[in-house]
Every structure is written in structure tokens, then in C-alpha cells.
Amino acid sequence: MRTRTSRSVRLLAAVTLYAAALGAVSGCGGSPQSVRSGDTETQARRAQQVAAAWDGSAAAGAWRNGFHPMSDVMHAPPGGLRSKADRQAYEDHSFVLEGELPATAPKGGLVAWSDGRTLTRPLTGAAESYRALAGGARVGGRPHLTVTGARLGGMSVATTRGPAVIPAWLFRLKGYAAPLERAAVTASELPRPPVKGALDVPGFPLGRMVRMSADGRSVTVVALHGVCGKGPAVDVLETRGSVVLSASVKAPAEGGHCTKQGKLQEVTVRLGRSLGDRVLLDVHTGRPVFYRPPHGPSPSWS
């Protein structure tokens, strides 16, 4: 399938996100290695191995039966924030509390999908949810949003199993009629992979998933490439139960100066059919390429 590289995310002198995963996978001046002639066959064999290990496995079943958000777990009030200062405060997690928050809450909350399936997940308290919302940052003289209270309600999020309604804390914001919504339930743990990582495979591990199209026919992931290369490329192996992504670097032109730098980019991958409940996997790690909400914690591994 085709891939399309969108905007650069950030240029890093040392790409901390990938340091542990890359290990010995290096190339020009210590930057990610480009895939040469014959290396694509190695990637293809590894992709088949990863797909075979996951398809029909207990790990795949746990993935499909879990709660894995595919959209942000925090929603600004309907209609959006009214000023540039408020929008900046929202992005910076700049909040102050002026009011009381509920001291008690149920221990569990029900995640409900449109097909009737449900799942009970642990419920976070209002105070804990507020601390995650505010991020522990000192506001000082910076623009901020003021929380005056909260109540337990619900919100809709996209998940690997389709749209779901989940419990949410509805935080009242000073100056706004509608509340800010933040998920009150935790995501399921990511299943233990049924296949070990293989970092000797040409290319490099992928980062997180950024977004999925409404029809599930394309996914956008964070990929790494060195300044020596022409950009990242992502090959796709689709099976009935999984989609395996193999990231590599387009070979650079001969000659020229090469520095030890890496660039993170968003790469949009087109699929032959909707991702659905298939597991999106990385060929190098053998693990799911999970979605990390911009205003929520990363899911943990089981």
C-alpha cells in the first residue's frame, strides 16, 4: 500500500524516543539505516512471522476485548474555546481550581459500544482526574482556565472496537456554559506480545499512532529517519487479523555531508480495507502501534 509523509514533527540531535529501541540499528553517521537491495525480503519475512504469531493468538483476543481509545480522552467545551489565551491554556494544561470536587465515586465504570458490548474498567476519582488534567504545572502569571467544580457524566470516544460511550468527569469552567470532558476510566493494558522483538531487521521501529481516518482506511503514525535519507517509507502486510507496518528510510543520494541527526515525521499509510478490529503491529518490536492521547497517559503493557 502507499504511504504519504506529512509535516515534520521535530528535529532532534538525539532522538530519545527511539534510543532504546534502535539499539544497533544505525547507518549514516549514526542516523537510521536505509534499506538496501535485498533488505526488503528480510522485512517481508519478518512481517509474515509477526502476523502469524498474532493472528488467532490470546494476545489478539485480549486486544479485541479491551478498551483502547483511538481519539483524545479530553474534549474542550462544545463550540471550542473562545480566545487565544484560553486555547493556549488548554494546550499547556494550565488550570486552577476554585471550588470543590466530588470526594467519592464508584470503583468501576461501564464502557458501552454501539453494538451492545460492554466492559467495566476502573474509575479514577475527580481529584485524580483533575491532577492529570492540570499536569501539575505551576500557572504563575500565565493564561489559565479556572475549574469551579465537576460531576460524573459520559462522553463518546473512538476505540479499536468502534465508537463507545464512557464515564467522564465533566469539569465546569469559569465563563463557559458547557463543561470540559475528561475520561474517568483507564484504558486496558496492552497485551504481552506473542513474538519477540527483532531489532536486527533493516529499518527502525515506529512511534505512536497519531490518528486514524473516519473510515479506517488510513492510519497516521510517527516515523523516524536520518537527515542522510530522503524520508521514511512504510510497507504494509495486511491479513485477516492484523496489519503489520515495516518502516525504513529511503536511500540517500551518494556523497554529501551527513550529521548525526534524526527527524520525526508523520506518515499516512493507506490500507486495502478498513483497519476494523485488526491489530496494527510494528515489524521490529512485534508490538501494537498504539494510540497515545495528546491529553492522556500512554497505555501500559501487561
PDB file of C-alpha atoms in Angstrom:
ATOM      1  CA  MET A   1       0.000   0.000   0.000  1.00  0.00           C
ATOM      2  CA  ARG A   2       1.103   3.615  -0.440  1.00  0.00           C
ATOM      3  CA  THR A   3       2.416   5.920   2.240  1.00  0.00           C
ATOM      4  CA  ARG A   4       2.368   9.700   2.363  1.00  0.00           C
ATOM      5  CA  THR A   5       4.700  11.767   4.536  1.00  0.00           C
ATOM      6  CA  SER A   6       3.145  14.865   6.074  1.00  0.00           C
ATOM      7  CA  ARG A   7       4.685  17.630   8.202  1.00  0.00           C
ATOM      8  CA  SER A   8       7.874  17.173  10.203  1.00  0.00           C
ATOM      9  CA  VAL A   9       7.139  16.780  13.897  1.00  0.00           C
ATOM     10  CA  ARG A  10      10.531  17.755  15.307  1.00  0.00           C
ATOM     11  CA  LEU A  11      14.219  17.641  14.516  1.00  0.00           C
ATOM     12  CA  LEU A  12      16.275  16.108  17.296  1.00  0.00           C
ATOM     13  CA  ALA A  13      20.028  15.888  17.778  1.00  0.00           C
ATOM     14  CA  ALA A  14      19.495  12.717  19.777  1.00  0.00           C
ATOM     15  CA  VAL A  15      16.159  11.027  19.312  1.00  0.00           C
ATOM     16  CA  THR A  16      15.374   9.898  22.845  1.00  0.00           C
ATOM     17  CA  LEU A  17      12.076   8.299  21.848  1.00  0.00           C
ATOM     18  CA  TYR A  18      13.873   5.705  19.754  1.00  0.00           C
ATOM     19  CA  ALA A  19      17.225   5.383  21.542  1.00  0.00           C
ATOM     20  CA  ALA A  20      16.407   2.178  23.391  1.00  0.00           C
ATOM     21  CA  ALA A  21      14.502   0.627  20.508  1.00  0.00           C
ATOM     22  CA  LEU A  22      17.051   1.347  17.799  1.00  0.00           C
ATOM     23  CA  GLY A  23      19.934  -0.325  19.615  1.00  0.00           C
ATOM     24  CA  ALA A  24      22.415  -1.382  16.976  1.00  0.00           C
ATOM     25  CA  VAL A  25      20.215  -0.333  14.063  1.00  0.00           C
ATOM     26  CA  SER A  26      22.285   2.517  12.719  1.00  0.00           C
ATOM     27  CA  GLY A  27      23.537   3.846   9.445  1.00  0.00           C
ATOM     28  CA  CYS A  28      24.984   7.042   8.059  1.00  0.00           C
ATOM     29  CA  GLY A  29      26.753   8.899  10.859  1.00  0.00           C
ATOM     30  CA  GLY A  30      24.701   7.039  13.486  1.00  0.00           C
ATOM     31  CA  SER A  31      21.354   8.003  11.978  1.00  0.00           C
ATOM     32  CA  PRO A  32      18.748   5.403  10.932  1.00  0.00           C
ATOM     33  CA  GLN A  33      19.830   2.871   8.354  1.00  0.00           C
ATOM     34  CA  SER A  34      18.357   2.947   4.845  1.00  0.00           C
ATOM     35  CA  VAL A  35      17.021  -0.283   3.395  1.00  0.00           C
ATOM     36  CA  ARG A  36      19.185  -1.581   0.578  1.00  0.00           C
ATOM     37  CA  SER A  37      18.565  -4.106  -2.170  1.00  0.00           C
ATOM     38  CA  GLY A  38      17.570  -7.446  -0.682  1.00  0.00           C
ATOM     39  CA  ASP A  39      16.714  -5.980   2.731  1.00  0.00           C
ATOM     40  CA  THR A  40      13.042  -5.711   1.794  1.00  0.00           C
ATOM     41  CA  GLU A  41      12.917  -9.513   1.626  1.00  0.00           C
ATOM     42  CA  THR A  42      14.147  -9.676   5.237  1.00  0.00           C
ATOM     43  CA  GLN A  43      11.451  -7.215   6.272  1.00  0.00           C
ATOM     44  CA  ALA A  44       8.810  -9.176   4.384  1.00  0.00           C
ATOM     45  CA  ARG A  45       9.774 -12.453   6.097  1.00  0.00           C
ATOM     46  CA  ARG A  46       9.713 -10.785   9.493  1.00  0.00           C
ATOM     47  CA  ALA A  47       6.294  -9.246   8.743  1.00  0.00           C
ATOM     48  CA  GLN A  48       4.920 -12.694   7.938  1.00  0.00           C
ATOM     49  CA  GLN A  49       6.383 -14.013  11.198  1.00  0.00           C
ATOM     50  CA  VAL A  50       4.778 -11.238  13.247  1.00  0.00           C
ATOM     51  CA  ALA A  51       1.395 -11.681  11.554  1.00  0.00           C
ATOM     52  CA  ALA A  52       1.472 -15.466  12.032  1.00  0.00           C
ATOM     53  CA  ALA A  53       2.277 -15.080  15.740  1.00  0.00           C
ATOM     54  CA  TRP A  54      -0.547 -12.607  16.377  1.00  0.00           C
ATOM     55  CA  ASP A  55      -3.343 -13.948  14.175  1.00  0.00           C
ATOM     56  CA  GLY A  56      -5.621 -16.087  16.318  1.00  0.00           C
ATOM     57  CA  SER A  57      -3.468 -15.619  19.432  1.00  0.00           C
ATOM     58  CA  ALA A  58      -4.596 -14.978  23.006  1.00  0.00           C
ATOM     59  CA  ALA A  59      -2.903 -11.576  22.767  1.00  0.00           C
ATOM     60  CA  ALA A  60      -5.036 -10.648  19.762  1.00  0.00           C
ATOM     61  CA  GLY A  61      -8.151 -11.758  21.637  1.00  0.00           C
ATOM     62  CA  ALA A  62      -7.175  -9.619  24.637  1.00  0.00           C
ATOM     63  CA  TRP A  63      -6.631  -6.654  22.323  1.00  0.00           C
ATOM     64  CA  ARG A  64     -10.053  -7.016  20.728  1.00  0.00           C
ATOM     65  CA  ASN A  65     -11.791  -7.445  24.081  1.00  0.00           C
ATOM     66  CA  GLY A  66     -10.079  -4.450  25.702  1.00  0.00           C
ATOM     67  CA  PHE A  67     -10.746  -0.730  25.844  1.00  0.00           C
ATOM     68  CA  HIS A  68      -8.148   1.072  23.720  1.00  0.00           C
ATOM     69  CA  PRO A  69      -9.007   4.714  22.864  1.00  0.00           C
ATOM     70  CA  MET A  70      -8.289   5.921  19.338  1.00  0.00           C
ATOM     71  CA  SER A  71      -9.171   9.586  19.917  1.00  0.00           C
ATOM     72  CA  ASP A  72      -8.447  12.194  22.555  1.00  0.00           C
ATOM     73  CA  VAL A  73      -9.836  11.429  26.015  1.00  0.00           C
ATOM     74  CA  MET A  74     -10.288  15.115  26.809  1.00  0.00           C
ATOM     75  CA  HIS A  75     -12.767  17.331  24.986  1.00  0.00           C
ATOM     76  CA  ALA A  76     -12.963  21.117  25.179  1.00  0.00           C
ATOM     77  CA  PRO A  77     -16.439  22.627  25.681  1.00  0.00           C
ATOM     78  CA  PRO A  78     -18.681  22.346  22.587  1.00  0.00           C
ATOM     79  CA  GLY A  79     -18.071  25.249  20.262  1.00  0.00           C
ATOM     80  CA  GLY A  80     -14.432  25.435  21.288  1.00  0.00           C
ATOM     81  CA  LEU A  81     -12.505  27.820  23.480  1.00  0.00           C
ATOM     82  CA  ARG A  82     -13.251  31.471  22.928  1.00  0.00           C
ATOM     83  CA  SER A  83      -9.863  33.154  22.975  1.00  0.00           C
ATOM     84  CA  LYS A  84      -6.263  32.545  22.001  1.00  0.00           C
ATOM     85  CA  ALA A  85      -5.278  32.721  25.687  1.00  0.00           C
ATOM     86  CA  ASP A  86      -7.842  30.044  26.626  1.00  0.00           C
ATOM     87  CA  ARG A  87      -6.710  27.802  23.789  1.00  0.00           C
ATOM     88  CA  GLN A  88      -3.086  28.190  24.880  1.00  0.00           C
ATOM     89  CA  ALA A  89      -4.023  27.402  28.486  1.00  0.00           C
ATOM     90  CA  TYR A  90      -5.811  24.253  27.325  1.00  0.00           C
ATOM     91  CA  GLU A  91      -2.778  23.077  25.336  1.00  0.00           C
ATOM     92  CA  ASP A  92      -0.432  23.897  28.235  1.00  0.00           C
ATOM     93  CA  HIS A  93      -2.616  22.125  30.846  1.00  0.00           C
ATOM     94  CA  SER A  94      -2.774  25.451  32.662  1.00  0.00           C
ATOM     95  CA  PHE A  95      -5.691  25.163  35.106  1.00  0.00           C
ATOM     96  CA  VAL A  96      -6.516  26.473  38.571  1.00  0.00           C
ATOM     97  CA  LEU A  97      -9.155  25.057  40.905  1.00  0.00           C
ATOM     98  CA  GLU A  98     -11.639  27.376  42.582  1.00  0.00           C
ATOM     99  CA  GLY A  99     -14.299  25.142  44.051  1.00  0.00           C
ATOM    100  CA  GLU A 100     -14.946  21.689  45.475  1.00  0.00           C
ATOM    101  CA  LEU A 101     -14.593  18.414  43.602  1.00  0.00           C
ATOM    102  CA  PRO A 102     -16.612  15.272  44.406  1.00  0.00           C
ATOM    103  CA  ALA A 103     -14.843  13.304  47.140  1.00  0.00           C
ATOM    104  CA  THR A 104     -16.292   9.905  46.222  1.00  0.00           C
ATOM    105  CA  ALA A 105     -17.013   7.953  43.060  1.00  0.00           C
ATOM    106  CA  PRO A 106     -17.918   4.378  42.060  1.00  0.00           C
ATOM    107  CA  LYS A 107     -14.985   1.969  41.820  1.00  0.00           C
ATOM    108  CA  GLY A 108     -15.831   0.916  38.289  1.00  0.00           C
ATOM    109  CA  GLY A 109     -17.315   2.481  35.186  1.00  0.00           C
ATOM    110  CA  LEU A 110     -19.046   0.921  32.199  1.00  0.00           C
ATOM    111  CA  VAL A 111     -17.665   1.297  28.683  1.00  0.00           C
ATOM    112  CA  ALA A 112     -20.524   0.739  26.217  1.00  0.00           C
ATOM    113  CA  TRP A 113     -20.131   0.132  22.482  1.00  0.00           C
ATOM    114  CA  SER A 114     -22.784   0.764  19.864  1.00  0.00           C
ATOM    115  CA  ASP A 115     -23.145  -2.974  19.168  1.00  0.00           C
ATOM    116  CA  GLY A 116     -24.269  -3.623  22.734  1.00  0.00           C
ATOM    117  CA  ARG A 117     -20.972  -4.928  24.119  1.00  0.00           C
ATOM    118  CA  THR A 118     -19.821  -3.522  27.458  1.00  0.00           C
ATOM    119  CA  LEU A 119     -16.724  -3.618  29.639  1.00  0.00           C
ATOM    120  CA  THR A 120     -16.176  -2.467  33.212  1.00  0.00           C
ATOM    121  CA  ARG A 121     -12.967  -0.505  33.810  1.00  0.00           C
ATOM    122  CA  PRO A 122     -11.524   1.105  36.965  1.00  0.00           C
ATOM    123  CA  LEU A 123     -12.822   4.619  37.580  1.00  0.00           C
ATOM    124  CA  THR A 124     -10.498   7.455  38.558  1.00  0.00           C
ATOM    125  CA  GLY A 125     -11.676   9.946  41.159  1.00  0.00           C
ATOM    126  CA  ALA A 126     -12.409  13.581  40.360  1.00  0.00           C
ATOM    127  CA  ALA A 127      -9.320  14.839  42.224  1.00  0.00           C
ATOM    128  CA  GLU A 128      -7.026  12.379  40.443  1.00  0.00           C
ATOM    129  CA  SER A 129      -8.568  13.252  37.102  1.00  0.00           C
ATOM    130  CA  TYR A 130      -8.099  16.964  37.815  1.00  0.00           C
ATOM    131  CA  ARG A 131      -4.440  16.456  38.694  1.00  0.00           C
ATOM    132  CA  ALA A 132      -3.946  14.685  35.368  1.00  0.00           C
ATOM    133  CA  LEU A 133      -5.865  17.481  33.652  1.00  0.00           C
ATOM    134  CA  ALA A 134      -3.710  20.208  35.211  1.00  0.00           C
ATOM    135  CA  GLY A 135      -0.496  18.245  34.769  1.00  0.00           C
ATOM    136  CA  GLY A 136       0.994  19.592  37.996  1.00  0.00           C
ATOM    137  CA  ALA A 137       2.342  22.675  36.216  1.00  0.00           C
ATOM    138  CA  ARG A 138       2.649  25.976  38.054  1.00  0.00           C
ATOM    139  CA  VAL A 139       0.403  28.569  36.477  1.00  0.00           C
ATOM    140  CA  GLY A 140       2.105  31.724  37.750  1.00  0.00           C
ATOM    141  CA  GLY A 141       1.188  34.674  35.584  1.00  0.00           C
ATOM    142  CA  ARG A 142       0.426  32.545  32.524  1.00  0.00           C
ATOM    143  CA  PRO A 143      -3.036  32.353  30.939  1.00  0.00           C
ATOM    144  CA  HIS A 144      -5.159  29.700  32.642  1.00  0.00           C
ATOM    145  CA  LEU A 145      -8.619  28.179  32.763  1.00  0.00           C
ATOM    146  CA  THR A 146     -10.485  28.086  36.053  1.00  0.00           C
ATOM    147  CA  VAL A 147     -12.272  24.905  37.183  1.00  0.00           C
ATOM    148  CA  THR A 148     -15.157  25.597  39.561  1.00  0.00           C
ATOM    149  CA  GLY A 149     -16.468  22.051  40.068  1.00  0.00           C
ATOM    150  CA  ALA A 150     -17.196  18.690  38.450  1.00  0.00           C
ATOM    151  CA  ARG A 151     -19.792  15.969  38.113  1.00  0.00           C
ATOM    152  CA  LEU A 152     -19.728  12.452  36.728  1.00  0.00           C
ATOM    153  CA  GLY A 153     -21.243  12.060  33.276  1.00  0.00           C
ATOM    154  CA  GLY A 154     -20.357  10.497  29.945  1.00  0.00           C
ATOM    155  CA  MET A 155     -18.528  11.181  26.702  1.00  0.00           C
ATOM    156  CA  SER A 156     -18.036   9.466  23.351  1.00  0.00           C
ATOM    157  CA  VAL A 157     -14.628   8.295  22.119  1.00  0.00           C
ATOM    158  CA  ALA A 158     -13.345   6.285  19.183  1.00  0.00           C
ATOM    159  CA  THR A 159     -11.794   2.933  20.095  1.00  0.00           C
ATOM    160  CA  THR A 160     -10.271  -0.087  18.384  1.00  0.00           C
ATOM    161  CA  ARG A 161     -13.739  -1.666  18.638  1.00  0.00           C
ATOM    162  CA  GLY A 162     -15.608   1.324  17.240  1.00  0.00           C
ATOM    163  CA  PRO A 163     -17.245   4.291  18.989  1.00  0.00           C
ATOM    164  CA  ALA A 164     -18.008   3.905  22.683  1.00  0.00           C
ATOM    165  CA  VAL A 165     -19.670   5.912  25.441  1.00  0.00           C
ATOM    166  CA  ILE A 166     -17.541   6.016  28.576  1.00  0.00           C
ATOM    167  CA  PRO A 167     -17.788   7.604  32.033  1.00  0.00           C
ATOM    168  CA  ALA A 168     -16.235  11.061  32.159  1.00  0.00           C
ATOM    169  CA  TRP A 169     -15.684  13.848  34.621  1.00  0.00           C
ATOM    170  CA  LEU A 170     -17.432  16.974  33.409  1.00  0.00           C
ATOM    171  CA  PHE A 171     -15.432  19.922  34.724  1.00  0.00           C
ATOM    172  CA  ARG A 172     -17.167  23.293  34.963  1.00  0.00           C
ATOM    173  CA  LEU A 173     -15.055  26.114  33.560  1.00  0.00           C
ATOM    174  CA  LYS A 174     -15.470  29.696  34.666  1.00  0.00           C
ATOM    175  CA  GLY A 175     -17.051  31.694  31.866  1.00  0.00           C
ATOM    176  CA  TYR A 176     -18.346  28.663  29.932  1.00  0.00           C
ATOM    177  CA  ALA A 177     -21.857  27.233  29.932  1.00  0.00           C
ATOM    178  CA  ALA A 178     -20.795  23.737  28.798  1.00  0.00           C
ATOM    179  CA  PRO A 179     -18.209  21.627  30.654  1.00  0.00           C
ATOM    180  CA  LEU A 180     -14.818  20.267  29.694  1.00  0.00           C
ATOM    181  CA  GLU A 181     -14.952  16.456  29.419  1.00  0.00           C
ATOM    182  CA  ARG A 182     -12.194  14.094  30.533  1.00  0.00           C
ATOM    183  CA  ALA A 183     -12.336  10.283  30.563  1.00  0.00           C
ATOM    184  CA  ALA A 184     -12.887   8.849  34.034  1.00  0.00           C
ATOM    185  CA  VAL A 185     -11.921   5.284  33.113  1.00  0.00           C
ATOM    186  CA  THR A 186      -8.475   3.898  32.368  1.00  0.00           C
ATOM    187  CA  ALA A 187      -7.502   2.165  29.148  1.00  0.00           C
ATOM    188  CA  SER A 188      -6.892  -1.587  29.168  1.00  0.00           C
ATOM    189  CA  GLU A 189      -3.325  -2.785  29.466  1.00  0.00           C
ATOM    190  CA  LEU A 190      -1.648  -3.640  26.197  1.00  0.00           C
ATOM    191  CA  PRO A 191      -1.311  -7.425  25.788  1.00  0.00           C
ATOM    192  CA  ARG A 192       2.025  -9.195  26.075  1.00  0.00           C
ATOM    193  CA  PRO A 193       3.275  -9.750  22.502  1.00  0.00           C
ATOM    194  CA  PRO A 194       3.364 -13.405  21.323  1.00  0.00           C
ATOM    195  CA  VAL A 195       6.562 -12.690  19.351  1.00  0.00           C
ATOM    196  CA  LYS A 196       9.883 -11.203  20.434  1.00  0.00           C
ATOM    197  CA  GLY A 197      11.365  -8.041  19.009  1.00  0.00           C
ATOM    198  CA  ALA A 198      13.883  -8.290  16.161  1.00  0.00           C
ATOM    199  CA  LEU A 199      15.900  -5.114  16.004  1.00  0.00           C
ATOM    200  CA  ASP A 200      18.369  -6.646  13.550  1.00  0.00           C
ATOM    201  CA  VAL A 201      15.727  -6.283  10.842  1.00  0.00           C
ATOM    202  CA  PRO A 202      16.601  -3.386   8.491  1.00  0.00           C
ATOM    203  CA  GLY A 203      14.806  -0.127   9.146  1.00  0.00           C
ATOM    204  CA  PHE A 204      13.622   1.126  12.533  1.00  0.00           C
ATOM    205  CA  PRO A 205      10.698   0.829  14.982  1.00  0.00           C
ATOM    206  CA  LEU A 206       7.697   3.108  14.569  1.00  0.00           C
ATOM    207  CA  GLY A 207       6.464   5.576  17.152  1.00  0.00           C
ATOM    208  CA  ARG A 208       2.872   6.071  18.230  1.00  0.00           C
ATOM    209  CA  MET A 209      -0.252   6.258  16.111  1.00  0.00           C
ATOM    210  CA  VAL A 210      -1.364   9.848  15.620  1.00  0.00           C
ATOM    211  CA  ARG A 211      -4.769   9.366  14.050  1.00  0.00           C
ATOM    212  CA  MET A 212      -6.980   7.049  12.032  1.00  0.00           C
ATOM    213  CA  SER A 213      -9.340   8.195   9.284  1.00  0.00           C
ATOM    214  CA  ALA A 214     -13.076   8.038   9.918  1.00  0.00           C
ATOM    215  CA  ASP A 215     -13.453   5.087   7.542  1.00  0.00           C
ATOM    216  CA  GLY A 216     -10.440   3.243   8.974  1.00  0.00           C
ATOM    217  CA  ARG A 217      -8.795   3.062   5.532  1.00  0.00           C
ATOM    218  CA  SER A 218      -5.710   5.036   6.552  1.00  0.00           C
ATOM    219  CA  VAL A 219      -3.622   5.469   9.694  1.00  0.00           C
ATOM    220  CA  THR A 220      -1.044   8.131  10.511  1.00  0.00           C
ATOM    221  CA  VAL A 221       1.979   7.106  12.561  1.00  0.00           C
ATOM    222  CA  VAL A 222       5.170   8.793  13.747  1.00  0.00           C
ATOM    223  CA  ALA A 223       8.244   7.575  11.871  1.00  0.00           C
ATOM    224  CA  LEU A 224      11.933   8.380  12.183  1.00  0.00           C
ATOM    225  CA  HIS A 225      14.517   8.993   9.509  1.00  0.00           C
ATOM    226  CA  GLY A 226      18.022  10.420   9.399  1.00  0.00           C
ATOM    227  CA  VAL A 227      18.973  13.619   7.657  1.00  0.00           C
ATOM    228  CA  CYS A 228      21.021  11.448   5.275  1.00  0.00           C
ATOM    229  CA  GLY A 229      17.905   9.774   3.924  1.00  0.00           C
ATOM    230  CA  LYS A 230      15.168  11.002   1.631  1.00  0.00           C
ATOM    231  CA  GLY A 231      12.476  10.369   4.207  1.00  0.00           C
ATOM    232  CA  PRO A 232      10.652   7.427   5.794  1.00  0.00           C
ATOM    233  CA  ALA A 233       8.811   4.721   3.893  1.00  0.00           C
ATOM    234  CA  VAL A 234       6.324   2.278   5.410  1.00  0.00           C
ATOM    235  CA  ASP A 235       5.417  -1.060   3.833  1.00  0.00           C
ATOM    236  CA  VAL A 236       2.217  -2.851   4.812  1.00  0.00           C
ATOM    237  CA  LEU A 237       1.273  -6.505   5.211  1.00  0.00           C
ATOM    238  CA  GLU A 238      -2.471  -6.991   5.686  1.00  0.00           C
ATOM    239  CA  THR A 239      -4.007 -10.231   6.941  1.00  0.00           C
ATOM    240  CA  ARG A 240      -7.455 -11.104   8.197  1.00  0.00           C
ATOM    241  CA  GLY A 241      -6.444 -10.437  11.805  1.00  0.00           C
ATOM    242  CA  SER A 242      -3.615  -7.916  11.660  1.00  0.00           C
ATOM    243  CA  VAL A 243      -1.835  -5.140   9.789  1.00  0.00           C
ATOM    244  CA  VAL A 244       1.972  -5.178  10.055  1.00  0.00           C
ATOM    245  CA  LEU A 245       3.886  -1.967   9.300  1.00  0.00           C
ATOM    246  CA  SER A 246       7.558  -2.067   8.256  1.00  0.00           C
ATOM    247  CA  ALA A 247       9.310   1.308   8.447  1.00  0.00           C
ATOM    248  CA  SER A 248      12.551   2.095   6.656  1.00  0.00           C
ATOM    249  CA  VAL A 249      14.480   5.029   5.248  1.00  0.00           C
ATOM    250  CA  LYS A 250      14.587   5.929   1.578  1.00  0.00           C
ATOM    251  CA  ALA A 251      18.180   5.639   0.398  1.00  0.00           C
ATOM    252  CA  PRO A 252      20.099   8.960   0.239  1.00  0.00           C
ATOM    253  CA  ALA A 253      21.920  10.263  -2.749  1.00  0.00           C
ATOM    254  CA  GLU A 254      25.609   9.447  -2.991  1.00  0.00           C
ATOM    255  CA  GLY A 255      28.036  11.896  -1.354  1.00  0.00           C
ATOM    256  CA  GLY A 256      27.211  14.990   0.627  1.00  0.00           C
ATOM    257  CA  HIS A 257      27.637  15.838   4.307  1.00  0.00           C
ATOM    258  CA  CYS A 258      25.846  13.658   6.864  1.00  0.00           C
ATOM    259  CA  THR A 259      25.258  14.582  10.515  1.00  0.00           C
ATOM    260  CA  LYS A 260      24.070  12.505  13.459  1.00  0.00           C
ATOM    261  CA  GLN A 261      20.531  13.806  13.452  1.00  0.00           C
ATOM    262  CA  GLY A 262      17.121  12.265  13.176  1.00  0.00           C
ATOM    263  CA  LYS A 263      13.778  13.673  12.149  1.00  0.00           C
ATOM    264  CA  LEU A 264      10.371  12.571  13.380  1.00  0.00           C
ATOM    265  CA  GLN A 265       7.647  12.758  10.764  1.00  0.00           C
ATOM    266  CA  GLU A 266       4.014  11.828  10.475  1.00  0.00           C
ATOM    267  CA  VAL A 267       3.463   9.226   7.769  1.00  0.00           C
ATOM    268  CA  THR A 268      -0.016   8.372   6.491  1.00  0.00           C
ATOM    269  CA  VAL A 269      -0.416   4.723   5.491  1.00  0.00           C
ATOM    270  CA  ARG A 270      -3.213   3.674   3.119  1.00  0.00           C
ATOM    271  CA  LEU A 271      -4.833   0.298   3.762  1.00  0.00           C
ATOM    272  CA  GLY A 272      -6.617  -2.048   1.381  1.00  0.00           C
ATOM    273  CA  ARG A 273      -9.660  -2.118   3.665  1.00  0.00           C
ATOM    274  CA  SER A 274     -10.741  -0.654   6.969  1.00  0.00           C
ATOM    275  CA  LEU A 275      -8.499  -1.481   9.922  1.00  0.00           C
ATOM    276  CA  GLY A 276     -11.579  -2.544  11.901  1.00  0.00           C
ATOM    277  CA  ASP A 277     -10.629  -4.622  14.933  1.00  0.00           C
ATOM    278  CA  ARG A 278      -7.418  -5.892  13.350  1.00  0.00           C
ATOM    279  CA  VAL A 279      -4.258  -5.297  15.386  1.00  0.00           C
ATOM    280  CA  LEU A 280      -1.890  -2.674  13.982  1.00  0.00           C
ATOM    281  CA  LEU A 281       1.642  -4.028  14.553  1.00  0.00           C
ATOM    282  CA  ASP A 282       5.249  -2.895  14.218  1.00  0.00           C
ATOM    283  CA  VAL A 283       7.523  -5.320  12.372  1.00  0.00           C
ATOM    284  CA  HIS A 284      10.551  -4.613  14.573  1.00  0.00           C
ATOM    285  CA  THR A 285       9.074  -4.771  18.069  1.00  0.00           C
ATOM    286  CA  GLY A 286       6.245  -7.208  17.291  1.00  0.00           C
ATOM    287  CA  ARG A 287       4.004  -4.961  19.412  1.00  0.00           C
ATOM    288  CA  PRO A 288       0.853  -2.981  18.644  1.00  0.00           C
ATOM    289  CA  VAL A 289       1.331   0.551  17.353  1.00  0.00           C
ATOM    290  CA  PHE A 290      -0.960   2.104  19.924  1.00  0.00           C
ATOM    291  CA  TYR A 291      -2.680   5.472  20.025  1.00  0.00           C
ATOM    292  CA  ARG A 292      -1.442   7.808  22.745  1.00  0.00           C
ATOM    293  CA  PRO A 293      -3.984  10.526  23.557  1.00  0.00           C
ATOM    294  CA  PRO A 294      -2.425  14.018  23.466  1.00  0.00           C
ATOM    295  CA  HIS A 295      -4.162  14.850  26.764  1.00  0.00           C
ATOM    296  CA  GLY A 296      -3.897  11.471  28.450  1.00  0.00           C
ATOM    297  CA  PRO A 297      -1.320   8.921  29.604  1.00  0.00           C
ATOM    298  CA  SER A 298       0.110   6.199  27.407  1.00  0.00           C
ATOM    299  CA  PRO A 299      -1.434   2.766  27.970  1.00  0.00           C
ATOM    300  CA  SER A 300       0.709   0.313  29.912  1.00  0.00           C
ATOM    301  CA  TRP A 301       1.886  -3.162  28.937  1.00  0.00           C
ATOM    302  CA  SER A 302       0.556  -6.242  30.714  1.00  0.00           C
TER     303      SER A 302
END
